Amino acid sequence: MAKVKSKYVCQNCGYETAGYLGKCPECGAWASFVEEVSGGKLSETAVLLPDTNPPMKLSDIEMNTEIRTTTGISEFDRVLGGGIVKGSLVLIAGDPGIGKSTILLQTSGELCKNGKNVLYISAEESASQIKLRAERLGVKADNLYIYPQTNFELIKKHIEEMHPDLVIVDSIQAIYTSTIQSSAGSVSQIRECCNSLMSLAKTNNISIIVIGHVTKEGNIAGPKVLEHMVDTVIQFEGDKYKTYRILRSIKNRFGNTSEVGIFEMGGKGLREVVNPSELFLKEYNQTQTPGSTIIVTSEGTRPLLVEIQALVGTTPYPAPRRIANGVDTSRVLQILAVLEKRIGLNLSKQDVYVNVIGGIDVSEPAADLGIALAIITCVRDVVFDSHTAIVGEIGLSGEIRAVNHIEKRINEAQKLGFKRIIIPAANDIQDKIDGIEIVCVRRIIEAITRSVKKDNGREDI
Ligand code: TYD
Ligand code: MG
């Protein structure tokens, strides 16, 4: 008979050791080791299992169209891909205080208005705290049940008895199952509870939304497997000190990812922002100062106009500083390198600061040209035309590369009253769009000469 071997495997990264360890030396996760036994006599049941699911032809498989329930909040629906899919498990993650409990209580209220039953498991707050929030949000619903409970077995019992349309678990870090010794919030508790919730959702065909906290480093607390387990992961972002919030889907088995929904936090909870570009341009000054441009970025399938500001000044430090907020610092460094090599703009003795106004993150390369022009206008102390928007990726040889969703971006700029838009010639736009002049550029130098005017109106910098 084969010898029985036992090893301990980190459930976070897969690191293996012969004995139990409290902390994984590879990934630093705590209490993540689980014993795995291999070898020994094979279980006879493994051989006797009935084969109910034989391989079948793709063409023979019947499609079950998923049943979606709209949440009553269209920005939330958009991020979910058109509503909550029946029997799915959704994870909403975000910093403490960002508004996770608020949006889910509002969603519960909307669903109840449409005759659905909702069970809200509050593992962090008391029933009266939830009631207080519901009063503030104006949520009145007879078929909304609040259950302050942290024990998973009791939660399971009530879900099975009540069979609601939607269950909300606030939060996954605060519940525990009695089958595991460790305390609530530990890696193994989170994993086990999430796994059990997943099978509960699938076997009973109930939609479950769980709230997850984000660690200081910005990761969803708990093992990465949490993200793998659930059907949909939605990140709730925003600046706690500002009023708007962004819901972003980062994984969705039933829809598009990187779709965003935008909200504003007010005295009566979260309000949908129907025209987000207006929100981001609210403080945009029409009588501008040098170093500011407007770009059209694309979040998922939605175009957004945002302002980029740059500040360039002589450095008092031996090594100049490059600080970027809302854009990737390495992208700014690359743009500076291209500007130096291709148009001879030497900033090695200058500090450079780049800021995306409104606090959203613009990660796509289509923002390159807007960043470059903000830097150039600041260096040359000229004002960029306040009615011109910019899109374009900058290649290493100074060429302007094509971007996606160009028609949507142009239309959005036109809708918001921009008179001109600078786009990559590589996008090959033939059609004219009423009310907006389309300027196609091939190289960075062409973008500069065709867009930056001095106060005296000369078309150069
Ligand atoms: P909350 O939903 O409790 O955050 P989370 O569950 O993500 O920790 O929201 C907390 C913050 O939102 C808190 O700082 C107060 C603020 N808030 C408002 O500004 N208006 C409101 O109507 C509500 C309910 C909360
Ligand atoms: Mg909360």
Short mmCIF file of C-alpha atoms and ligand atoms in Angstrom, two decimals:
data_model
loop_
_atom_site.label_atom_id
_atom_site.label_comp_id
_atom_site.label_asym_id
_atom_site.label_seq_id
_atom_site.Cartn_x
_atom_site.Cartn_y
_atom_site.Cartn_z
CA MET A 1 0.00 0.00 0.00
CA ALA A 2 1.28 3.48 -0.89
CA LYS A 3 2.56 5.54 1.99
CA VAL A 4 0.26 8.32 3.21
CA LYS A 5 2.03 11.67 2.85
CA SER A 6 0.92 14.86 4.48
CA LYS A 7 1.91 18.38 3.53
CA TYR A 8 0.70 21.87 4.37
CA VAL A 9 -0.25 24.16 1.49
CA CYS A 10 -0.76 27.93 1.67
CA GLN A 11 -4.24 28.55 0.27
CA ASN A 12 -3.25 32.02 -0.80
CA CYS A 13 -0.22 31.32 -2.99
CA GLY A 14 0.27 27.54 -3.08
CA TYR A 15 3.54 27.45 -1.05
CA GLU A 16 4.15 23.95 0.41
CA THR A 17 5.86 22.90 3.67
CA ALA A 18 6.14 19.71 5.68
CA GLY A 19 4.82 21.29 8.91
CA TYR A 20 2.20 23.88 9.80
CA LEU A 21 3.25 27.54 9.68
CA GLY A 22 1.29 30.51 11.06
CA LYS A 23 2.57 32.91 8.41
CA CYS A 24 3.42 32.06 4.82
CA PRO A 25 7.08 32.89 4.08
CA GLU A 26 6.21 33.33 0.38
CA CYS A 27 3.19 35.68 0.38
CA GLY A 28 3.00 36.77 4.03
CA ALA A 29 -0.61 35.53 4.53
CA TRP A 30 -1.59 34.51 8.06
CA ALA A 31 -3.32 31.23 9.00
CA SER A 32 -3.46 30.21 5.37
CA PHE A 33 -1.97 26.70 5.64
CA VAL A 34 -4.22 23.68 5.22
CA GLU A 35 -3.12 20.06 5.53
CA GLU A 36 -3.37 17.99 2.37
CA VAL A 37 -2.96 14.24 2.42
CA SER A 38 -1.91 12.27 -0.63
CA GLY A 39 -1.16 8.60 -1.30
CA GLY A 40 -2.75 5.74 0.67
CA LYS A 41 -5.66 3.62 -0.50
CA LEU A 42 -7.90 5.21 -3.12
CA SER A 43 -11.43 5.83 -1.96
CA GLU A 44 -13.75 3.28 -3.55
CA THR A 45 -16.49 5.86 -3.95
CA ALA A 46 -14.25 7.66 -6.44
CA VAL A 47 -14.57 4.66 -8.72
CA LEU A 48 -18.28 4.10 -8.12
CA LEU A 49 -19.48 7.68 -8.72
CA PRO A 50 -22.35 7.71 -11.23
CA ASP A 51 -21.40 9.48 -14.44
CA THR A 52 -24.35 11.84 -14.83
CA ASN A 53 -22.58 14.47 -16.89
CA PRO A 54 -20.92 12.84 -19.88
CA PRO A 55 -19.17 15.09 -22.46
CA MET A 56 -21.61 16.49 -25.02
CA LYS A 57 -21.51 18.39 -28.29
CA LEU A 58 -21.50 22.17 -28.02
CA SER A 59 -24.35 22.28 -30.54
CA ASP A 60 -26.49 19.98 -28.34
CA ILE A 61 -26.26 22.14 -25.23
CA GLU A 62 -29.42 24.05 -24.45
CA MET A 63 -29.02 27.63 -23.38
CA ASN A 64 -30.47 28.81 -20.11
CA THR A 65 -30.94 32.53 -20.46
CA GLU A 66 -30.03 34.10 -17.18
CA ILE A 67 -32.83 35.80 -15.29
CA ARG A 68 -31.89 39.29 -14.21
CA THR A 69 -33.60 41.50 -11.67
CA THR A 70 -33.03 45.20 -12.06
CA THR A 71 -31.93 46.89 -8.86
CA GLY A 72 -33.97 50.01 -9.54
CA ILE A 73 -30.72 52.00 -9.59
CA SER A 74 -29.67 52.21 -13.23
CA GLU A 75 -26.00 53.05 -12.57
CA PHE A 76 -25.75 49.91 -10.41
CA ASP A 77 -27.51 47.85 -13.09
CA ARG A 78 -25.06 49.10 -15.71
CA VAL A 79 -22.10 47.86 -13.64
CA LEU A 80 -23.78 44.50 -13.01
CA GLY A 81 -24.33 44.11 -16.75
CA GLY A 82 -28.08 44.83 -16.68
CA GLY A 83 -29.23 43.72 -13.22
CA ILE A 84 -28.52 41.02 -10.63
CA VAL A 85 -28.45 37.52 -12.12
CA LYS A 86 -30.57 35.02 -10.20
CA GLY A 87 -28.44 32.62 -8.18
CA SER A 88 -25.27 34.69 -8.48
CA LEU A 89 -22.82 35.79 -5.79
CA VAL A 90 -21.62 39.37 -6.06
CA LEU A 91 -18.80 40.89 -4.02
CA ILE A 92 -18.76 44.64 -3.40
CA ALA A 93 -15.44 45.83 -2.06
CA GLY A 94 -14.33 49.23 -0.89
CA ASP A 95 -12.71 51.34 1.81
CA PRO A 96 -14.53 51.74 5.12
CA GLY A 97 -16.93 54.67 5.01
CA ILE A 98 -17.12 54.81 1.22
CA GLY A 99 -20.85 53.98 1.17
CA LYS A 100 -21.18 50.21 0.71
CA SER A 101 -23.88 49.77 3.35
CA THR A 102 -25.66 52.86 2.03
CA ILE A 103 -25.92 51.72 -1.59
CA LEU A 104 -27.06 48.25 -0.59
CA LEU A 105 -29.72 49.56 1.75
CA GLN A 106 -30.95 51.85 -1.04
CA THR A 107 -30.92 48.90 -3.46
CA SER A 108 -32.90 46.83 -0.93
CA GLY A 109 -35.46 49.63 -0.68
CA GLU A 110 -35.85 49.84 -4.48
CA LEU A 111 -36.20 46.06 -4.84
CA CYS A 112 -38.82 45.91 -2.10
CA LYS A 113 -40.78 48.63 -3.88
CA ASN A 114 -40.99 46.19 -6.79
CA GLY A 115 -42.40 43.47 -4.58
CA LYS A 116 -39.18 41.53 -3.91
CA ASN A 117 -38.19 40.06 -0.55
CA VAL A 118 -34.81 41.11 0.77
CA LEU A 119 -32.88 39.73 3.76
CA TYR A 120 -30.22 42.12 5.01
CA ILE A 121 -27.71 40.37 7.29
CA SER A 122 -26.06 43.01 9.38
CA ALA A 123 -22.98 41.52 11.00
CA GLU A 124 -21.42 44.87 11.87
CA GLU A 125 -24.24 47.15 12.92
CA SER A 126 -27.23 46.78 15.20
CA ALA A 127 -30.80 46.72 13.88
CA SER A 128 -31.43 50.22 15.24
CA GLN A 129 -28.37 51.59 13.43
CA ILE A 130 -29.75 50.18 10.19
CA LYS A 131 -33.15 51.65 11.00
CA LEU A 132 -31.53 55.06 11.55
CA ARG A 133 -29.82 54.87 8.17
CA ALA A 134 -33.03 53.70 6.50
CA GLU A 135 -34.85 56.75 7.95
CA ARG A 136 -32.15 59.02 6.58
CA LEU A 137 -32.36 57.40 3.14
CA GLY A 138 -36.14 57.39 3.14
CA VAL A 139 -36.25 53.60 2.75
CA LYS A 140 -39.62 52.27 3.79
CA ALA A 141 -40.34 48.67 2.98
CA ASP A 142 -42.46 45.98 4.53
CA ASN A 143 -40.69 43.09 2.87
CA LEU A 144 -37.17 44.12 3.92
CA TYR A 145 -35.92 41.95 6.78
CA ILE A 146 -32.95 43.04 8.88
CA TYR A 147 -31.09 40.26 10.66
CA PRO A 148 -28.19 41.27 12.91
CA GLN A 149 -26.21 38.04 13.04
CA THR A 150 -22.60 36.87 12.68
CA ASN A 151 -23.00 33.09 12.85
CA PHE A 152 -23.10 31.48 9.43
CA GLU A 153 -25.13 28.44 10.47
CA LEU A 154 -27.97 30.64 11.78
CA ILE A 155 -27.77 32.86 8.70
CA LYS A 156 -28.03 29.77 6.49
CA LYS A 157 -31.05 28.49 8.40
CA HIS A 158 -32.95 31.75 7.89
CA ILE A 159 -32.00 32.06 4.24
CA GLU A 160 -33.32 28.55 3.59
CA GLU A 161 -36.50 29.14 5.57
CA MET A 162 -37.30 32.54 4.14
CA HIS A 163 -36.02 31.98 0.59
CA PRO A 164 -35.74 35.72 -0.22
CA ASP A 165 -35.06 37.14 -3.69
CA LEU A 166 -31.90 38.85 -2.51
CA VAL A 167 -29.61 38.36 0.48
CA ILE A 168 -27.12 41.03 1.54
CA VAL A 169 -24.23 40.05 3.80
CA ASP A 170 -22.66 43.09 5.46
CA SER A 171 -19.80 42.08 5.71
CA ILE A 172 -17.99 38.83 4.82
CA GLN A 173 -15.17 39.72 7.26
CA ALA A 174 -17.59 39.87 10.19
CA ILE A 175 -19.30 36.47 9.88
CA TYR A 176 -17.93 33.13 11.08
CA THR A 177 -18.77 29.47 10.74
CA SER A 178 -18.66 27.19 13.80
CA THR A 179 -16.98 24.46 11.75
CA ILE A 180 -13.67 26.35 11.90
CA GLN A 181 -11.85 27.33 15.08
CA SER A 182 -10.28 30.61 13.90
CA SER A 183 -11.89 33.99 14.54
CA ALA A 184 -14.11 35.93 12.12
CA GLY A 185 -12.14 37.80 9.48
CA SER A 186 -9.33 35.22 9.29
CA VAL A 187 -8.38 33.92 5.87
CA SER A 188 -9.82 30.45 6.46
CA GLN A 189 -13.10 31.83 7.88
CA ILE A 190 -13.57 34.19 4.92
CA ARG A 191 -12.85 31.43 2.45
CA GLU A 192 -15.13 28.91 4.11
CA CYS A 193 -18.04 31.36 4.56
CA CYS A 194 -17.74 32.58 0.97
CA ASN A 195 -17.66 29.02 -0.33
CA SER A 196 -20.76 28.09 1.67
CA LEU A 197 -22.59 31.23 0.51
CA MET A 198 -21.74 30.35 -3.08
CA SER A 199 -23.27 26.88 -2.80
CA LEU A 200 -26.26 28.36 -0.95
CA ALA A 201 -26.83 30.80 -3.83
CA LYS A 202 -26.52 28.08 -6.49
CA THR A 203 -28.60 25.38 -4.79
CA ASN A 204 -31.45 27.71 -3.77
CA ASN A 205 -31.21 29.99 -6.81
CA ILE A 206 -30.98 33.08 -4.62
CA SER A 207 -28.88 36.15 -5.46
CA ILE A 208 -26.43 37.09 -2.73
CA ILE A 209 -24.42 40.29 -2.46
CA VAL A 210 -21.54 40.28 0.02
CA ILE A 211 -19.65 43.32 1.21
CA GLY A 212 -15.88 43.03 1.55
CA HIS A 213 -13.44 45.45 3.11
CA VAL A 214 -10.29 46.67 1.47
CA THR A 215 -6.94 46.51 3.24
CA LYS A 216 -4.57 49.44 3.65
CA GLU A 217 -2.74 48.37 0.50
CA GLY A 218 -5.99 48.57 -1.46
CA ASN A 219 -6.54 44.81 -1.87
CA ILE A 220 -9.76 43.06 -0.97
CA ALA A 221 -9.11 41.73 2.54
CA GLY A 222 -8.83 37.97 2.59
CA PRO A 223 -7.26 35.63 0.10
CA LYS A 224 -7.24 36.28 -3.61
CA VAL A 225 -9.38 33.14 -3.95
CA LEU A 226 -12.33 35.21 -2.70
CA GLU A 227 -12.26 37.08 -5.99
CA HIS A 228 -11.94 33.80 -7.89
CA MET A 229 -14.88 32.23 -6.08
CA VAL A 230 -17.56 34.85 -6.64
CA ASP A 231 -19.32 35.55 -9.96
CA THR A 232 -18.89 39.31 -9.93
CA VAL A 233 -16.46 41.65 -8.18
CA ILE A 234 -17.40 45.30 -7.92
CA GLN A 235 -15.06 47.90 -6.53
CA PHE A 236 -16.47 50.97 -4.83
CA GLU A 237 -14.01 53.83 -5.26
CA GLY A 238 -13.82 57.52 -4.62
CA ASP A 239 -12.30 60.08 -2.37
CA LYS A 240 -13.83 59.97 1.11
CA TYR A 241 -13.43 63.73 1.34
CA LYS A 242 -15.24 64.43 -1.92
CA THR A 243 -18.82 63.64 -2.71
CA TYR A 244 -18.72 61.45 -5.81
CA ARG A 245 -18.28 57.68 -5.79
CA ILE A 246 -17.49 55.27 -8.60
CA LEU A 247 -18.68 51.68 -8.87
CA ARG A 248 -16.42 49.68 -11.14
CA SER A 249 -16.84 46.05 -12.15
CA ILE A 250 -13.48 44.29 -12.16
CA LYS A 251 -14.79 40.78 -12.76
CA ASN A 252 -18.14 39.79 -14.17
CA ARG A 253 -19.14 36.31 -15.32
CA PHE A 254 -22.38 37.77 -16.70
CA GLY A 255 -21.34 41.06 -18.29
CA ASN A 256 -18.67 43.54 -19.30
CA THR A 257 -15.87 44.42 -16.96
CA SER A 258 -14.46 47.92 -16.41
CA GLU A 259 -17.97 49.33 -16.70
CA VAL A 260 -18.50 52.18 -14.25
CA GLY A 261 -21.44 53.72 -12.43
CA ILE A 262 -21.12 57.17 -10.91
CA PHE A 263 -22.85 58.48 -7.80
CA GLU A 264 -22.81 61.53 -5.61
CA MET A 265 -23.08 61.15 -1.81
CA GLY A 266 -25.51 63.61 -0.32
CA GLY A 267 -27.51 64.11 2.84
CA LYS A 268 -30.02 61.49 1.71
CA GLY A 269 -27.64 58.85 0.48
CA LEU A 270 -26.22 58.16 -2.95
CA ARG A 271 -27.68 59.90 -5.98
CA GLU A 272 -26.99 58.70 -9.51
CA VAL A 273 -24.97 61.05 -11.70
CA VAL A 274 -26.60 60.96 -15.10
CA ASN A 275 -24.06 63.18 -16.82
CA PRO A 276 -20.68 62.46 -15.20
CA SER A 277 -18.59 64.64 -17.53
CA GLU A 278 -20.45 67.68 -16.24
CA LEU A 279 -19.51 66.67 -12.71
CA PHE A 280 -15.84 66.35 -13.54
CA LEU A 281 -15.77 69.65 -15.44
CA LYS A 282 -17.72 71.52 -12.77
CA GLU A 283 -14.67 73.39 -11.53
CA TYR A 284 -13.10 73.79 -14.95
CA ASN A 285 -12.27 77.41 -15.40
CA GLN A 286 -13.09 78.81 -18.82
CA THR A 287 -10.56 81.62 -18.30
CA GLN A 288 -7.78 79.16 -17.88
CA THR A 289 -4.22 79.21 -16.68
CA PRO A 290 -1.34 77.51 -18.51
CA GLY A 291 -0.88 73.80 -17.81
CA SER A 292 -4.47 72.63 -18.04
CA THR A 293 -6.12 70.51 -20.74
CA ILE A 294 -9.32 68.48 -21.16
CA ILE A 295 -9.10 64.87 -22.23
CA VAL A 296 -11.82 62.43 -23.23
CA THR A 297 -11.15 59.20 -21.40
CA SER A 298 -13.17 56.03 -21.77
CA GLU A 299 -14.33 54.11 -18.71
CA GLY A 300 -15.67 50.79 -19.91
CA THR A 301 -17.87 51.82 -22.77
CA ARG A 302 -18.60 55.26 -21.37
CA PRO A 303 -16.70 58.39 -22.41
CA LEU A 304 -15.78 60.89 -19.71
CA LEU A 305 -14.31 64.36 -19.99
CA VAL A 306 -11.77 65.17 -17.32
CA GLU A 307 -9.32 67.96 -16.73
CA ILE A 308 -5.57 67.32 -16.52
CA GLN A 309 -3.34 69.84 -14.80
CA ALA A 310 0.45 69.98 -14.92
CA LEU A 311 2.88 72.10 -12.99
CA VAL A 312 6.54 72.36 -13.96
CA GLY A 313 9.06 74.33 -11.91
CA THR A 314 12.77 74.51 -11.14
CA THR A 315 13.70 71.88 -8.60
CA PRO A 316 15.38 72.70 -5.30
CA TYR A 317 16.37 69.02 -4.99
CA PRO A 318 19.39 67.19 -6.48
CA ALA A 319 16.98 64.74 -8.18
CA PRO A 320 13.88 66.34 -9.75
CA ARG A 321 10.50 65.13 -8.49
CA ARG A 322 7.84 63.55 -10.67
CA ILE A 323 4.51 63.32 -8.88
CA ALA A 324 1.39 62.00 -10.57
CA ASN A 325 -2.09 61.84 -9.07
CA GLY A 326 -4.73 59.88 -10.95
CA VAL A 327 -2.33 58.76 -13.71
CA ASP A 328 0.45 56.22 -13.62
CA THR A 329 3.80 57.81 -12.69
CA SER A 330 5.68 55.50 -15.06
CA ARG A 331 3.43 56.67 -17.91
CA VAL A 332 4.31 60.30 -17.10
CA LEU A 333 8.02 59.38 -17.07
CA GLN A 334 7.62 57.79 -20.49
CA ILE A 335 5.87 60.87 -21.88
CA LEU A 336 8.66 63.10 -20.48
CA ALA A 337 11.27 60.87 -22.14
CA VAL A 338 9.47 61.11 -25.49
CA LEU A 339 9.13 64.90 -25.16
CA GLU A 340 12.85 65.21 -24.47
CA LYS A 341 13.97 62.95 -27.29
CA ARG A 342 11.47 63.94 -29.97
CA ILE A 343 10.90 67.64 -29.44
CA GLY A 344 13.94 68.56 -27.33
CA LEU A 345 12.02 69.54 -24.19
CA ASN A 346 14.58 69.03 -21.44
CA LEU A 347 13.05 68.91 -17.96
CA SER A 348 15.94 67.24 -16.11
CA LYS A 349 16.28 70.25 -13.77
CA GLN A 350 12.53 70.69 -13.26
CA ASP A 351 9.98 69.14 -10.92
CA VAL A 352 6.88 67.88 -12.74
CA TYR A 353 3.49 67.42 -11.10
CA VAL A 354 0.53 65.97 -12.99
CA ASN A 355 -2.95 65.85 -11.51
CA VAL A 356 -6.28 64.49 -12.73
CA ILE A 357 -8.96 66.82 -11.42
CA GLY A 358 -11.91 65.19 -9.72
CA GLY A 359 -9.79 62.42 -8.23
CA ILE A 360 -10.64 59.67 -10.72
CA ASP A 361 -7.95 57.33 -11.99
CA VAL A 362 -7.19 57.56 -15.68
CA SER A 363 -5.22 54.49 -16.52
CA GLU A 364 -5.59 54.32 -20.30
CA PRO A 365 -2.85 55.48 -22.71
CA ALA A 366 -5.38 57.64 -24.61
CA ALA A 367 -4.68 60.29 -21.97
CA ASP A 368 -1.01 60.62 -23.09
CA LEU A 369 -1.48 63.49 -25.51
CA GLY A 370 -3.55 65.50 -23.02
CA ILE A 371 -0.85 65.02 -20.36
CA ALA A 372 1.91 66.00 -22.81
CA LEU A 373 0.08 69.16 -23.89
CA ALA A 374 -0.62 70.11 -20.26
CA ILE A 375 3.11 69.83 -19.51
CA ILE A 376 4.10 71.75 -22.66
CA THR A 377 1.65 74.60 -22.08
CA CYS A 378 2.91 74.95 -18.53
CA VAL A 379 6.57 75.02 -19.60
CA ARG A 380 5.93 77.56 -22.36
CA ASP A 381 3.46 79.53 -20.22
CA VAL A 382 0.79 79.54 -22.88
CA VAL A 383 -2.91 78.87 -22.46
CA PHE A 384 -4.54 75.90 -24.12
CA ASP A 385 -7.76 76.66 -25.97
CA SER A 386 -10.53 76.00 -23.48
CA HIS A 387 -12.91 74.73 -26.19
CA THR A 388 -10.61 71.98 -27.42
CA ALA A 389 -10.60 68.42 -26.07
CA ILE A 390 -7.77 65.93 -26.67
CA VAL A 391 -7.37 62.18 -27.14
CA GLY A 392 -4.38 60.16 -28.30
CA GLU A 393 -1.75 57.70 -27.22
CA ILE A 394 1.88 58.72 -27.68
CA GLY A 395 4.26 56.12 -29.09
CA LEU A 396 7.96 56.05 -28.27
CA SER A 397 8.93 57.62 -31.58
CA GLY A 398 6.60 60.56 -30.98
CA GLU A 399 3.80 59.22 -33.19
CA ILE A 400 0.17 59.53 -32.12
CA ARG A 401 -1.47 56.14 -31.99
CA ALA A 402 -5.12 55.24 -32.47
CA VAL A 403 -7.50 54.89 -29.51
CA ASN A 404 -10.70 52.85 -29.09
CA HIS A 405 -14.30 54.14 -28.97
CA ILE A 406 -13.34 57.27 -30.91
CA GLU A 407 -16.88 58.12 -32.13
CA LYS A 408 -18.27 57.96 -28.61
CA ARG A 409 -15.50 60.24 -27.36
CA ILE A 410 -16.08 62.81 -30.11
CA ASN A 411 -19.83 62.79 -29.50
CA GLU A 412 -19.37 63.31 -25.77
CA ALA A 413 -17.06 66.30 -26.34
CA GLN A 414 -19.54 67.78 -28.81
CA LYS A 415 -22.43 67.21 -26.39
CA LEU A 416 -20.61 69.15 -23.70
CA GLY A 417 -20.06 72.15 -25.94
CA PHE A 418 -16.48 71.64 -27.10
CA LYS A 419 -15.79 73.20 -30.49
CA ARG A 420 -12.68 71.22 -31.42
CA ILE A 421 -11.20 67.82 -30.67
CA ILE A 422 -7.67 66.66 -31.40
CA ILE A 423 -7.59 62.97 -32.31
CA PRO A 424 -5.06 60.54 -33.80
CA ALA A 425 -5.01 60.54 -37.62
CA ALA A 426 -4.53 56.77 -37.30
CA ASN A 427 -8.16 56.49 -36.19
CA ASP A 428 -9.09 57.37 -39.74
CA ILE A 429 -12.32 59.23 -39.06
CA GLN A 430 -14.02 60.11 -42.34
CA ASP A 431 -17.37 61.32 -41.08
CA LYS A 432 -18.00 64.87 -40.08
CA ILE A 433 -19.87 65.52 -36.85
CA ASP A 434 -21.95 68.67 -36.66
CA GLY A 435 -20.82 71.36 -34.25
CA ILE A 436 -17.29 70.09 -33.66
CA GLU A 437 -14.12 70.46 -35.69
CA ILE A 438 -12.06 67.29 -35.79
CA VAL A 439 -8.29 67.83 -35.95
CA CYS A 440 -6.38 64.69 -36.94
CA VAL A 441 -2.71 64.59 -35.96
CA ARG A 442 0.09 62.15 -36.76
CA ARG A 443 2.96 63.29 -34.59
CA ILE A 444 3.33 65.06 -31.30
CA ILE A 445 4.87 68.13 -32.90
CA GLU A 446 1.85 68.43 -35.20
CA ALA A 447 -0.47 68.24 -32.18
CA ILE A 448 1.45 71.10 -30.58
CA THR A 449 1.51 73.40 -33.59
CA ARG A 450 -2.14 72.83 -34.35
CA SER A 451 -3.42 73.33 -30.84
CA VAL A 452 -1.35 75.67 -28.74
CA LYS A 453 -1.73 79.37 -29.39
CA LYS A 454 0.14 82.16 -27.72
CA ASP A 455 -1.83 85.10 -26.39
CA ASN A 456 -0.92 86.98 -29.55
CA GLY A 457 -2.59 84.26 -31.57
CA ARG A 458 0.59 82.90 -33.15
CA GLU A 459 0.25 79.22 -33.94
CA ASP A 460 3.46 78.05 -32.33
CA ILE A 461 4.91 77.58 -28.92
P1 TYD B 1 -21.51 53.63 4.85
O1 TYD B 1 -22.51 53.17 3.86
O2 TYD B 1 -21.75 53.31 6.28
O3 TYD B 1 -20.05 53.13 4.46
P2 TYD B 1 -19.43 51.65 4.45
O4 TYD B 1 -20.53 50.67 4.66
O5 TYD B 1 -18.75 51.54 3.11
O6 TYD B 1 -18.42 51.63 5.54
O7 TYD B 1 -21.38 55.20 4.63
C1 TYD B 1 -20.68 55.93 5.55
C2 TYD B 1 -20.42 57.36 5.13
O8 TYD B 1 -21.37 57.93 4.25
C3 TYD B 1 -20.44 58.16 6.39
O9 TYD B 1 -19.21 58.85 6.47
C4 TYD B 1 -21.60 59.07 6.27
C5 TYD B 1 -21.86 59.13 4.80
N1 TYD B 1 -23.29 59.28 4.48
C6 TYD B 1 -23.74 60.44 3.87
O10 TYD B 1 -22.97 61.37 3.61
N2 TYD B 1 -25.07 60.55 3.55
C7 TYD B 1 -25.94 59.56 3.83
O11 TYD B 1 -27.16 59.71 3.53
C8 TYD B 1 -25.48 58.38 4.47
C9 TYD B 1 -26.43 57.26 4.80
C10 TYD B 1 -24.16 58.28 4.77
MG MG B 2 -20.88 49.42 6.35
#
